[in-house]
């Protein structure tokens, strides 16, 4: 790959530019370089090129003196004055394109944020906030305009909930209201709209304002010594830091960063989701001066100025979600992956990369060290440590000798029999809630399902209200009195009678976070509850505000979806309730047990962190499932042993490799036919070339239709990924999308629906 990096020489040898474009094709195109551009063009710059009968932009990825054809066209012009990506990123994107089976141009486009690619220099932002009014409170206005202008009403409602200014773009996205709609609200005197230049987020502090490091405990010191020893090796490799919740992993990351900075090298700190980790960011900013927080998992909103600051060396530490692994930081010596097991490190559109794998690759190229920390290592990482490829460091105890909380499993089947009916909150959970609340302590409740009722169902004819575009039941959301599809975001009015048989026996079945909120308000009217899910937390810093209010004790009960399972550190929380452990366990996914185990272990980690101790109550219809019993016993090793045995028997990761191919399109017949063609071809290929390769399917995907696209899928399974890569490369012709079907290849998939 080294030849890629050579700049154009002015020697007599004529060179051609190798150019890739943003299309799902692993193809490099050759263009001649006209004399006036020779010497100016280097790899990593964009060029304008004729392509078909259009003129488009492409990335220059290298040079060659042997073009595919002697009728090459000319590069028309060079777009950038300096390269957008450096040599390491060029290598990484090439690897991405091969490994994840996507276009090289697609990979580069994913790595360089659109704001950097666009020419805009300054970014103006528009903010909206409520106008203080003494007469006619906004609530009255809301009722008036709800009928005539429901979207404006929604925007007002969100502003009211949030009680601070909101970025106009964000408000438009969430409420569906348009900018003219917002302007009308302004005209009517309800809101203020203000535009100002976006400030860059780099808060620099002087050294003496910084917080000191904590004195490490014995366990931490031992771990830190191992880290430091490895850190100075020329090729330090990967450390798997397996520390139970509250064992002080974060402190180790911070001190490892200091060690790295002393070596004049820099650090990238990956977290599962940036908006959910305000505590970590606060700790990082309190200790270090030049920290850049990359605020979005989508590179689209990364500020150009921030990107430039990082590139120009003004930043020492970058913290952010998965895409931060591509940050243009120079001289990276350390990459931290906190909560390494989290699914959010996997990107669910092209290129479908896992930031954990990219981190290891980048560290190899830059001779940097990777520290992956977690209380529940993914089985992939655990197996790598068992094989000796990663160094494993264990922190077996909590700071301050705090005990892990006891976990009570409530058998919901038995509960239903005993109480002759279903209650969302079991007697045991209610009992412990009363106890904690009476002692002025706090409670966290967890349910992985948002909305009020996930099924709208007719008692007479059995009709279930499904989305018109997706094969999915719609969820009733009480607050906005609306019915939503959680897949395509379609919205409709709640039906008053059955759309099928016209009976008025419409029944709202099941429960989501919104319903539990109602239930808790009824049961515990004297306590304040705050709900955190993607409905209630749609505005950017809503999470941080909510968590701060909870920390200050303004709320006694925090209720939420998985967004509250990780990382939080509140000493006054003495009870965690898992309303249903079955939501994940019942998914058609080979990782369902692992994810259930992780979830219970993580939520258990949110309690017992102070001196008051803690307790966990897990409600389930599968109380004897090993993922639940091992989690209740805080026995990671036991769980891993059992789960690895199953995975081995079935040849699933970490013992085998999977790739999922999804075929989708508006006509089911076309999708089915294309699936059969691909399936037959791959099976034939496996038979002739590679009898270790298995093709499972094709069959309809578990969710058969999303957004009016029918979906089929198949799984490729092999001991070595090379078998799968060969099959994909060898059959690229049938894997090309056409007008009637789209084809998505997902190497090492996390999404099985
Ligand atoms: P983890 O990341 O493993 O869940 P944290 O790093 O959040 O654990 O540590 C748990 C708590 O213990 C935090 O409140 C942290 O400030 C505190 N802590 C960590 N290390 C020390 C130490 N060496 N001395 C005192 N307190 C510590
Ligand atoms: Zn839908």
Short mmCIF file of C-alpha atoms in Angstrom, two decimals, residues 139 230 323 412 428 462 539 695 744:
data_model
loop_
_atom_site.label_atom_id
_atom_site.label_comp_id
_atom_site.label_asym_id
_atom_site.label_seq_id
_atom_site.Cartn_x
_atom_site.Cartn_y
_atom_site.Cartn_z
CA UNK A 139 -50.73 26.85 27.91
CA UNK A 230 3.01 -1.37 28.10
CA UNK A 323 -16.96 8.69 14.43
CA UNK A 412 -43.69 -12.26 36.71
CA UNK A 428 -41.55 -6.65 45.71
CA UNK A 462 -58.33 -8.97 16.88
CA UNK A 539 -33.21 18.51 22.63
CA UNK A 695 -25.22 -19.63 3.41
CA UNK A 744 -26.90 -4.00 1.78
#
